[in-house]
Amino acid sequence: SIMLDPSMLKKRDQLKKPVNEILRDINKRSKAKVEMKNGPGGTLVFEGTGPTDDVRIALKEAANQICANHNLTIPIPASIRGRVVGKQGATIQAISKNTGAKINISRQEAAKILEEDDLDEMVDVTIEGDPFAVQMARDDIERIVNEHTSTASSRLKHIAPEYYPFLAAPGNARMAAMQRDRDLQMQIPQYTAFSQHAPPQVPANRGPASFAPQANMPIQLSGDRQAVAEMKAEIDRQVAELQRQLTLEQVNVERGRHQFVVGDLGTSLNDFLAETGCSVILPPDGHDADELLVVGPPDRIDQAVEKIEELASAMASAQADIMKTHQNAPRGGQAHARDVTRYLQQRQALQHIEQQYGARIEANSSGQWQIYAKDPKSALKARSDILNLIQGHPPTRFSPLEVDPFYHQHLRQQAAQQVRKQHGVHVVVPDEFDDSPILLVYEDSSTPSDYELPRKAPSAQDAQAFERALQEAQQHILDMISGQQQIVSQEVEAPLKFHDKVRKHVDRHHADLPQGQIPVQVGYGGQRQAPGAQKRAPQPTVHLRGPQDNVDAIMQSLLAFIEQEKQDELERGFTLAFDFPQKYASFLIGRGGENINRLRDEFDVDIQLQEGKCEVKGPEAKANAAKKHILDMAKKLEDEATHHLSIPAQFHRDLIGPQGTQVNRLQDRYGVRVNFPRTRNGGDDGASEAGDAPASRKQQQQQQPNEVIVEGPSKGADACRDELLSLLQYVKDNSFSTTVSVAQSQIPSLIGSGGREMEALRLETGAQVDVPSAKDIGPSGRAEIRIKGSKQAVEAAKKLIEERAKQFDNTVTRNLDIEKKHHRTIIGAGGANLTSLIERAGGPTDSRSRARTVRFPKSEAEGNTIRIEGESAMVEKLCAAILAHVSDQDSQTTDVAEVKPDKHRLLIGRGGETRRQLEQQFGVTINVPRQTETGPQRSQVKIAGQPEAVEKAKAHILDITKDQEGETIQVPRKYHHVIADNNQFFRRLRNDHKVSVDHAGQKPPPRASAPTPKRDANGGAMPLITDDPSSGSNAHSWELHDLHGSSEEGEIPWVLAGPSPEAIAAAKAKLDKALADAAKQDTVGFLILPDPRAYRHVVGPGGSEINRIRKKTGTKIQVPKDQSQGEAIEITGSKEGVEEARDVILEVVARNARE
């Protein structure tokens, strides 16, 4: 029922019918019954009976027809405004929609609320509608307020920050007691440095000091409303006491030592306050003042001053004059010092030095750097490192470049990386409020992360390379900005209220620019201020800066846009009202008001939707455009289709996807709604719901558990239905499942380190494998692993897991306590011995499984225990083999064989192959001394193993390294290299007869330069390629050279050493023959044919022709692989044989030319 004052009713002449007839008509249409009765105090009571929803609708209709519109203003706390409005206005729109009332919070009041969020701030909410609608809206709003007004927040801006340390001090027992066991949070800003404005004045005779509050750093209180109010009162009381008690004193301390008083390198403010009863206020960063301010009781000021002097003087200091190092720089020492400082600060090199030496560096552009450290040695080391760093950065590494600040951002974001990559030059771009030029610094071609700052002066050659790279980098930057028009600045008048819209317009303009074009810089509300500057009120201007044409273009666009906005502002009262089907209201509003808010921004109008009526308010053209869009939407929605799909509930989760991703993709693609039935617990199944529309909720209540509803435009709904059914079939095909029981202790091995084993199983089989968590495993100790996927994938995964489970159930673990000295020999070189032991015992062959089979302790703390795990029979065999190996090692002996160092190579072989063969042959370990060994140990080869094996190995080693038979043959020095044939002859003797060759300490003669043919591209015997081929087929080039024309005289001994006289004799016979051949092969000839195509005739099919010529003439013939014109055929042998071979070759060429 509702109770109304008679004055709220419409006048009789405003009613379409008498009240009784109106009620009678409503009762006929409704399931509810509404009656009017007289109430107390002359009021009228409208009472409804029947179903709740029907009574509510009937009373609402009665009030709408009988009562006049009513306005009601209710105040609410400013801090609750956001809760009433809701995200993007969703809450207040829902209240308006449900009650039929219009609710308004003015934008001006909203802005004030956002700026002044305080305990006592209130804001008015205006409700308009019939009394019933107003009453329901009021009840809904007051319910929200009551839910959230148990807590409050407050910002205290009227308190000077100089009092903050005393309020926040740990010793403030009353403040701590008020926070204890109460729902109250207090945040007091830390105040250690006064702001950019002038510091407070020092009072005379240490009287009470006067401090000014700073509204930008208030104390913040939040929590229980009553507790906040009490704390606020307590703070005001304590501040009043502090105003009477505290004075101010000024102390002069060297600027660089301020950091050691209070801060990271000094004491904490709380500790200082606890010890001295005073606080310290430092000058702000970037301020050159030496004065510190001490705030405290007059009788404690002297103690605080002494403490400050003690802390400041505790640090050692050193000075580095970086300007002096390069005082003769072309641009002057001061300019170079400034460049180096900028570069090293941006490179964070000074921070690295500070961390390395525990120091603090005060670097300034004047070149006089101060270094502070607790240890004087650390300060000096840091100074030395800085000077070395300066030495490595002479003026030749630096080059300033004047570029208009308009390009700075582009250089910083894009060009700097290109210049560094292409030229090895680092680009230092000044900050926004720094008027310094761009600085180019040469580093090198390495990547910036690998580059190390040099600490040595570069050479003159390096300086030239620096100059070239800097010039190229400078040209790169100038080329990038060349061709641009003059950079200009313009200001456009734009009221502050339009700035947000102007920003959006500018963003759209910039988004349409061609790729690579630098956008015009746009500032709002006047020129930007430097950090720390006193804030000023924003100006109604938009600042443009960039190339002339670009500025002009955007300026014209902005002027037109602002003018249009001004015209639109005059038409904001224009309103269009039209019908919009209520059943589509949820589509127009969207989830959380998303759609309607997007339309408001897009068309710049206000849109309200209420009971089948849509109202658009704004400029006429924009309102008409919005109306057309909304009506077009309604027209599309009329073409709606609804499909009811029967899908078993067990497949819903797979169709919806994680967090609704799959169903949302379908909805976005086809522009439809897909409604899955809600679960019984009311949880969100991830499906998209149809907003808060009553029809949708009713549909949800009637939806069957296996029913999925697809709604939307017919074309999209049909396509979505087909894809959903196809997806269902896919899910069915891949929804085979089974379970495998495994021991709980086996789960870690099934999963593997980082899940690698389980991931490998999934990739191999294609099945989905779900392993239960520890809390889901019952007391039986068995875990049920669930496998899901296609039939083949499920069967394959099940088979693999069952095999592993069977293997695990038969797995045993045995620990062997074996001294650490044996672990290395058990493993063997590269794990070879351990691999052999495991395989012989029937263990796994893959490396990962072998690693699990045998595990050695990783550190001394883990003891001597070797853990062996696997199938029982294999474990027993492997344990027996390891124990046998250890027993064998314990019974081993070591013997020494004396072998001359020059014979060690006979024991080692290439890559140690001979030693490995000997160790495998005799079952021993052979240790050959290193070349760095000296003394007797140099010739002692150690053999370790079983006594009998050691004895046999030693005898064999002594046999193969004993002094061999030998014979010396004198070879003419001029034939030495001919016979040696690049040492190939020595290798043949060693491989065929085991005979080695040395030269009794003599150095082999130097290798004579090999003769080469003369090539002349423009004359001589070699014809040009442009010559007439008919001028003669015999136009070839021929040269003869004496191979033994060397000036080397005398002989060189060849000492042949081998295992037997027979081997020596055989080697000697080969050497004699080689000597005879060398004496004969005294000539080399170079034959160049005019036509490169003729070379193939010299070779013949399969080399038959060239082999015939070699055999006939007794010469060596090499035909060039690259048979281009000018390459020679090389013929080696006796002079007669060489000339004969030449004639035969020419004859072959001539014969083939005729054919």
PDB file of C-alpha atoms in Angstrom, residues 695-895:
ATOM      1  CA  ALA A 695      11.943 -11.323 -19.833  1.00  0.00           C
ATOM      2  CA  SER A 696      15.441 -12.790 -19.721  1.00  0.00           C
ATOM      3  CA  ARG A 697      15.188 -13.655 -16.046  1.00  0.00           C
ATOM      4  CA  LYS A 698      11.813 -15.273 -16.646  1.00  0.00           C
ATOM      5  CA  GLN A 699      13.292 -17.200 -19.538  1.00  0.00           C
ATOM      6  CA  GLN A 700      16.143 -18.379 -17.299  1.00  0.00           C
ATOM      7  CA  GLN A 701      13.647 -19.660 -14.751  1.00  0.00           C
ATOM      8  CA  GLN A 702      11.791 -21.663 -17.433  1.00  0.00           C
ATOM      9  CA  GLN A 703      14.940 -22.955 -19.191  1.00  0.00           C
ATOM     10  CA  GLN A 704      15.460 -26.727 -18.974  1.00  0.00           C
ATOM     11  CA  PRO A 705      18.804 -28.176 -17.746  1.00  0.00           C
ATOM     12  CA  ASN A 706      19.630 -29.576 -21.215  1.00  0.00           C
ATOM     13  CA  GLU A 707      18.337 -26.566 -23.159  1.00  0.00           C
ATOM     14  CA  VAL A 708      20.603 -23.974 -24.812  1.00  0.00           C
ATOM     15  CA  ILE A 709      18.919 -20.919 -26.334  1.00  0.00           C
ATOM     16  CA  VAL A 710      20.390 -18.948 -29.255  1.00  0.00           C
ATOM     17  CA  GLU A 711      18.766 -15.556 -29.897  1.00  0.00           C
ATOM     18  CA  GLY A 712      19.597 -12.847 -32.395  1.00  0.00           C
ATOM     19  CA  PRO A 713      19.260 -11.771 -36.033  1.00  0.00           C
ATOM     20  CA  SER A 714      18.055 -14.769 -38.023  1.00  0.00           C
ATOM     21  CA  LYS A 715      21.144 -15.054 -40.220  1.00  0.00           C
ATOM     22  CA  GLY A 716      23.539 -14.857 -37.298  1.00  0.00           C
ATOM     23  CA  ALA A 717      21.372 -17.119 -35.117  1.00  0.00           C
ATOM     24  CA  ASP A 718      21.282 -19.793 -37.843  1.00  0.00           C
ATOM     25  CA  ALA A 719      25.052 -19.661 -38.345  1.00  0.00           C
ATOM     26  CA  CYS A 720      25.702 -19.720 -34.588  1.00  0.00           C
ATOM     27  CA  ARG A 721      23.369 -22.705 -34.167  1.00  0.00           C
ATOM     28  CA  ASP A 722      25.194 -24.647 -36.903  1.00  0.00           C
ATOM     29  CA  GLU A 723      28.628 -23.893 -35.455  1.00  0.00           C
ATOM     30  CA  LEU A 724      27.458 -24.751 -31.942  1.00  0.00           C
ATOM     31  CA  LEU A 725      26.162 -28.134 -33.128  1.00  0.00           C
ATOM     32  CA  SER A 726      29.401 -28.789 -35.032  1.00  0.00           C
ATOM     33  CA  LEU A 727      31.343 -27.930 -31.906  1.00  0.00           C
ATOM     34  CA  LEU A 728      29.120 -30.278 -29.915  1.00  0.00           C
ATOM     35  CA  GLN A 729      29.904 -33.140 -32.305  1.00  0.00           C
ATOM     36  CA  TYR A 730      33.617 -32.414 -31.977  1.00  0.00           C
ATOM     37  CA  VAL A 731      33.337 -32.413 -28.186  1.00  0.00           C
ATOM     38  CA  LYS A 732      31.462 -35.719 -28.296  1.00  0.00           C
ATOM     39  CA  ASP A 733      34.112 -37.264 -30.539  1.00  0.00           C
ATOM     40  CA  ASN A 734      36.773 -36.167 -28.094  1.00  0.00           C
ATOM     41  CA  SER A 735      34.907 -36.876 -24.882  1.00  0.00           C
ATOM     42  CA  PHE A 736      35.897 -40.494 -24.317  1.00  0.00           C
ATOM     43  CA  SER A 737      37.231 -40.832 -20.813  1.00  0.00           C
ATOM     44  CA  THR A 738      38.595 -43.424 -18.446  1.00  0.00           C
ATOM     45  CA  THR A 739      40.541 -43.587 -15.209  1.00  0.00           C
ATOM     46  CA  VAL A 740      43.766 -45.316 -14.189  1.00  0.00           C
ATOM     47  CA  SER A 741      44.621 -46.115 -10.582  1.00  0.00           C
ATOM     48  CA  VAL A 742      48.210 -45.393  -9.524  1.00  0.00           C
ATOM     49  CA  ALA A 743      50.009 -45.185  -6.201  1.00  0.00           C
ATOM     50  CA  GLN A 744      50.016 -41.692  -4.710  1.00  0.00           C
ATOM     51  CA  SER A 745      53.787 -41.836  -4.366  1.00  0.00           C
ATOM     52  CA  GLN A 746      54.109 -42.377  -8.134  1.00  0.00           C
ATOM     53  CA  ILE A 747      52.444 -39.077  -9.059  1.00  0.00           C
ATOM     54  CA  PRO A 748      55.635 -36.927  -8.833  1.00  0.00           C
ATOM     55  CA  SER A 749      57.449 -39.267 -11.243  1.00  0.00           C
ATOM     56  CA  LEU A 750      54.482 -39.256 -13.627  1.00  0.00           C
ATOM     57  CA  ILE A 751      54.343 -35.452 -13.622  1.00  0.00           C
ATOM     58  CA  GLY A 752      58.104 -34.998 -13.824  1.00  0.00           C
ATOM     59  CA  SER A 753      60.212 -31.954 -13.072  1.00  0.00           C
ATOM     60  CA  GLY A 754      58.239 -28.860 -14.032  1.00  0.00           C
ATOM     61  CA  GLY A 755      55.519 -31.107 -15.518  1.00  0.00           C
ATOM     62  CA  ARG A 756      57.784 -32.284 -18.364  1.00  0.00           C
ATOM     63  CA  GLU A 757      56.818 -35.983 -18.165  1.00  0.00           C
ATOM     64  CA  MET A 758      53.106 -35.228 -18.140  1.00  0.00           C
ATOM     65  CA  GLU A 759      53.445 -32.730 -20.980  1.00  0.00           C
ATOM     66  CA  ALA A 760      55.401 -35.308 -23.025  1.00  0.00           C
ATOM     67  CA  LEU A 761      52.615 -37.852 -22.416  1.00  0.00           C
ATOM     68  CA  ARG A 762      49.972 -35.368 -23.591  1.00  0.00           C
ATOM     69  CA  LEU A 763      51.944 -34.480 -26.710  1.00  0.00           C
ATOM     70  CA  GLU A 764      52.627 -38.133 -27.560  1.00  0.00           C
ATOM     71  CA  THR A 765      49.030 -39.325 -27.196  1.00  0.00           C
ATOM     72  CA  GLY A 766      46.969 -36.152 -27.734  1.00  0.00           C
ATOM     73  CA  ALA A 767      44.882 -36.970 -24.666  1.00  0.00           C
ATOM     74  CA  GLN A 768      43.964 -34.684 -21.769  1.00  0.00           C
ATOM     75  CA  VAL A 769      45.331 -36.097 -18.517  1.00  0.00           C
ATOM     76  CA  ASP A 770      44.052 -34.735 -15.185  1.00  0.00           C
ATOM     77  CA  VAL A 771      45.961 -35.672 -12.040  1.00  0.00           C
ATOM     78  CA  PRO A 772      44.072 -35.241  -8.735  1.00  0.00           C
ATOM     79  CA  SER A 773      45.513 -33.011  -6.030  1.00  0.00           C
ATOM     80  CA  ALA A 774      46.716 -34.451  -2.741  1.00  0.00           C
ATOM     81  CA  LYS A 775      43.503 -33.437  -0.914  1.00  0.00           C
ATOM     82  CA  ASP A 776      41.387 -35.387  -3.445  1.00  0.00           C
ATOM     83  CA  ILE A 777      43.180 -38.700  -2.780  1.00  0.00           C
ATOM     84  CA  GLY A 778      41.465 -41.045  -0.348  1.00  0.00           C
ATOM     85  CA  PRO A 779      42.960 -42.950   2.588  1.00  0.00           C
ATOM     86  CA  SER A 780      43.745 -45.945   0.339  1.00  0.00           C
ATOM     87  CA  GLY A 781      46.790 -44.128  -1.017  1.00  0.00           C
ATOM     88  CA  ARG A 782      45.686 -44.728  -4.619  1.00  0.00           C
ATOM     89  CA  ALA A 783      45.082 -41.824  -7.001  1.00  0.00           C
ATOM     90  CA  GLU A 784      42.567 -41.970  -9.848  1.00  0.00           C
ATOM     91  CA  ILE A 785      44.050 -40.284 -12.942  1.00  0.00           C
ATOM     92  CA  ARG A 786      41.371 -39.168 -15.415  1.00  0.00           C
ATOM     93  CA  ILE A 787      42.092 -39.403 -19.158  1.00  0.00           C
ATOM     94  CA  LYS A 788      39.946 -37.627 -21.713  1.00  0.00           C
ATOM     95  CA  GLY A 789      40.061 -37.263 -25.497  1.00  0.00           C
ATOM     96  CA  SER A 790      39.436 -39.276 -28.647  1.00  0.00           C
ATOM     97  CA  LYS A 791      39.090 -43.041 -28.323  1.00  0.00           C
ATOM     98  CA  GLN A 792      42.524 -43.739 -29.773  1.00  0.00           C
ATOM     99  CA  ALA A 793      44.204 -41.046 -27.650  1.00  0.00           C
ATOM    100  CA  VAL A 794      42.547 -42.302 -24.443  1.00  0.00           C
ATOM    101  CA  GLU A 795      43.579 -45.907 -25.120  1.00  0.00           C
ATOM    102  CA  ALA A 796      47.169 -44.918 -25.916  1.00  0.00           C
ATOM    103  CA  ALA A 797      47.506 -42.741 -22.796  1.00  0.00           C
ATOM    104  CA  LYS A 798      45.917 -45.434 -20.609  1.00  0.00           C
ATOM    105  CA  LYS A 799      48.309 -48.067 -21.912  1.00  0.00           C
ATOM    106  CA  LEU A 800      51.367 -45.892 -21.228  1.00  0.00           C
ATOM    107  CA  ILE A 801      50.238 -44.933 -17.721  1.00  0.00           C
ATOM    108  CA  GLU A 802      49.356 -48.550 -16.848  1.00  0.00           C
ATOM    109  CA  GLU A 803      52.782 -49.682 -18.033  1.00  0.00           C
ATOM    110  CA  ARG A 804      54.453 -47.033 -15.892  1.00  0.00           C
ATOM    111  CA  ALA A 805      52.205 -47.893 -12.954  1.00  0.00           C
ATOM    112  CA  LYS A 806      53.069 -51.600 -13.253  1.00  0.00           C
ATOM    113  CA  GLN A 807      56.738 -50.732 -13.486  1.00  0.00           C
ATOM    114  CA  PHE A 808      56.438 -48.434 -10.474  1.00  0.00           C
ATOM    115  CA  ASP A 809      54.609 -51.088  -8.420  1.00  0.00           C
ATOM    116  CA  ASN A 810      57.506 -53.474  -9.117  1.00  0.00           C
ATOM    117  CA  THR A 811      60.043 -50.791  -8.356  1.00  0.00           C
ATOM    118  CA  VAL A 812      62.351 -51.173  -5.378  1.00  0.00           C
ATOM    119  CA  THR A 813      64.899 -48.787  -3.936  1.00  0.00           C
ATOM    120  CA  ARG A 814      68.236 -49.798  -2.474  1.00  0.00           C
ATOM    121  CA  ASN A 815      70.904 -47.631  -0.895  1.00  0.00           C
ATOM    122  CA  LEU A 816      74.597 -48.475  -1.116  1.00  0.00           C
ATOM    123  CA  ASP A 817      77.054 -46.852   1.277  1.00  0.00           C
ATOM    124  CA  ILE A 818      80.188 -46.456  -0.837  1.00  0.00           C
ATOM    125  CA  GLU A 819      83.103 -44.137  -0.113  1.00  0.00           C
ATOM    126  CA  LYS A 820      83.206 -40.995  -2.184  1.00  0.00           C
ATOM    127  CA  LYS A 821      86.605 -41.877  -3.641  1.00  0.00           C
ATOM    128  CA  HIS A 822      84.945 -44.627  -5.705  1.00  0.00           C
ATOM    129  CA  HIS A 823      82.089 -42.512  -7.074  1.00  0.00           C
ATOM    130  CA  ARG A 824      84.151 -41.029  -9.886  1.00  0.00           C
ATOM    131  CA  THR A 825      85.370 -44.403 -11.163  1.00  0.00           C
ATOM    132  CA  ILE A 826      81.857 -45.870 -10.958  1.00  0.00           C
ATOM    133  CA  ILE A 827      80.588 -43.053 -13.200  1.00  0.00           C
ATOM    134  CA  GLY A 828      83.565 -43.195 -15.558  1.00  0.00           C
ATOM    135  CA  ALA A 829      84.620 -40.683 -18.194  1.00  0.00           C
ATOM    136  CA  GLY A 830      81.518 -38.905 -19.462  1.00  0.00           C
ATOM    137  CA  GLY A 831      79.356 -41.419 -17.553  1.00  0.00           C
ATOM    138  CA  ALA A 832      80.467 -44.248 -19.847  1.00  0.00           C
ATOM    139  CA  ASN A 833      81.194 -46.798 -17.087  1.00  0.00           C
ATOM    140  CA  LEU A 834      77.901 -46.176 -15.272  1.00  0.00           C
ATOM    141  CA  THR A 835      75.971 -46.427 -18.557  1.00  0.00           C
ATOM    142  CA  SER A 836      77.662 -49.755 -19.280  1.00  0.00           C
ATOM    143  CA  LEU A 837      76.849 -51.103 -15.792  1.00  0.00           C
ATOM    144  CA  ILE A 838      73.163 -50.099 -16.079  1.00  0.00           C
ATOM    145  CA  GLU A 839      72.727 -51.596 -19.553  1.00  0.00           C
ATOM    146  CA  ARG A 840      74.453 -54.863 -18.597  1.00  0.00           C
ATOM    147  CA  ALA A 841      72.077 -55.135 -15.627  1.00  0.00           C
ATOM    148  CA  GLY A 842      69.061 -54.745 -17.954  1.00  0.00           C
ATOM    149  CA  GLY A 843      68.319 -51.133 -17.014  1.00  0.00           C
ATOM    150  CA  PRO A 844      66.910 -48.309 -19.181  1.00  0.00           C
ATOM    151  CA  THR A 845      68.797 -47.019 -22.193  1.00  0.00           C
ATOM    152  CA  ASP A 846      67.587 -43.401 -22.319  1.00  0.00           C
ATOM    153  CA  SER A 847      69.573 -40.818 -20.365  1.00  0.00           C
ATOM    154  CA  ARG A 848      66.595 -39.414 -18.402  1.00  0.00           C
ATOM    155  CA  SER A 849      65.587 -42.829 -17.063  1.00  0.00           C
ATOM    156  CA  ARG A 850      69.212 -43.708 -16.264  1.00  0.00           C
ATOM    157  CA  ALA A 851      69.475 -40.510 -14.221  1.00  0.00           C
ATOM    158  CA  ARG A 852      66.514 -41.676 -12.111  1.00  0.00           C
ATOM    159  CA  THR A 853      67.916 -45.210 -11.773  1.00  0.00           C
ATOM    160  CA  VAL A 854      71.175 -44.247 -10.050  1.00  0.00           C
ATOM    161  CA  ARG A 855      71.497 -41.068  -7.991  1.00  0.00           C
ATOM    162  CA  PHE A 856      74.757 -39.990  -6.398  1.00  0.00           C
ATOM    163  CA  PRO A 857      74.959 -37.555  -3.458  1.00  0.00           C
ATOM    164  CA  LYS A 858      75.408 -33.971  -4.626  1.00  0.00           C
ATOM    165  CA  SER A 859      77.404 -32.618  -1.696  1.00  0.00           C
ATOM    166  CA  GLU A 860      79.432 -33.678   1.314  1.00  0.00           C
ATOM    167  CA  ALA A 861      76.423 -33.046   3.522  1.00  0.00           C
ATOM    168  CA  GLU A 862      74.505 -35.818   1.749  1.00  0.00           C
ATOM    169  CA  GLY A 863      77.048 -38.492   2.750  1.00  0.00           C
ATOM    170  CA  ASN A 864      78.269 -41.479   0.742  1.00  0.00           C
ATOM    171  CA  THR A 865      74.928 -43.127  -0.065  1.00  0.00           C
ATOM    172  CA  ILE A 866      74.204 -44.067  -3.669  1.00  0.00           C
ATOM    173  CA  ARG A 867      70.468 -44.528  -4.317  1.00  0.00           C
ATOM    174  CA  ILE A 868      69.461 -47.184  -6.857  1.00  0.00           C
ATOM    175  CA  GLU A 869      65.851 -47.440  -8.022  1.00  0.00           C
ATOM    176  CA  GLY A 870      64.150 -49.701 -10.534  1.00  0.00           C
ATOM    177  CA  GLU A 871      62.775 -53.179 -11.211  1.00  0.00           C
ATOM    178  CA  SER A 872      63.896 -55.526  -8.457  1.00  0.00           C
ATOM    179  CA  ALA A 873      65.918 -57.979 -10.603  1.00  0.00           C
ATOM    180  CA  MET A 874      67.693 -55.130 -12.371  1.00  0.00           C
ATOM    181  CA  VAL A 875      68.450 -53.383  -9.077  1.00  0.00           C
ATOM    182  CA  GLU A 876      69.995 -56.551  -7.643  1.00  0.00           C
ATOM    183  CA  LYS A 877      72.207 -57.045 -10.718  1.00  0.00           C
ATOM    184  CA  LEU A 878      73.253 -53.410 -10.744  1.00  0.00           C
ATOM    185  CA  CYS A 879      74.062 -53.380  -7.017  1.00  0.00           C
ATOM    186  CA  ALA A 880      76.149 -56.535  -7.448  1.00  0.00           C
ATOM    187  CA  ALA A 881      77.995 -54.993 -10.393  1.00  0.00           C
ATOM    188  CA  ILE A 882      78.701 -51.742  -8.493  1.00  0.00           C
ATOM    189  CA  LEU A 883      79.918 -53.654  -5.426  1.00  0.00           C
ATOM    190  CA  ALA A 884      82.105 -55.834  -7.634  1.00  0.00           C
ATOM    191  CA  HIS A 885      83.529 -52.704  -9.257  1.00  0.00           C
ATOM    192  CA  VAL A 886      84.263 -51.207  -5.822  1.00  0.00           C
ATOM    193  CA  SER A 887      85.889 -54.460  -4.679  1.00  0.00           C
ATOM    194  CA  ASP A 888      87.959 -54.447  -7.814  1.00  0.00           C
ATOM    195  CA  GLN A 889      88.994 -50.858  -7.157  1.00  0.00           C
ATOM    196  CA  ASP A 890      89.981 -51.658  -3.558  1.00  0.00           C
ATOM    197  CA  SER A 891      92.245 -54.522  -4.734  1.00  0.00           C
ATOM    198  CA  GLN A 892      93.954 -52.398  -7.375  1.00  0.00           C
ATOM    199  CA  THR A 893      97.647 -51.563  -7.360  1.00  0.00           C
ATOM    200  CA  THR A 894      99.632 -48.816  -9.054  1.00  0.00           C
ATOM    201  CA  ASP A 895     102.943 -49.206 -10.868  1.00  0.00           C
TER     202      ASP A 895
END
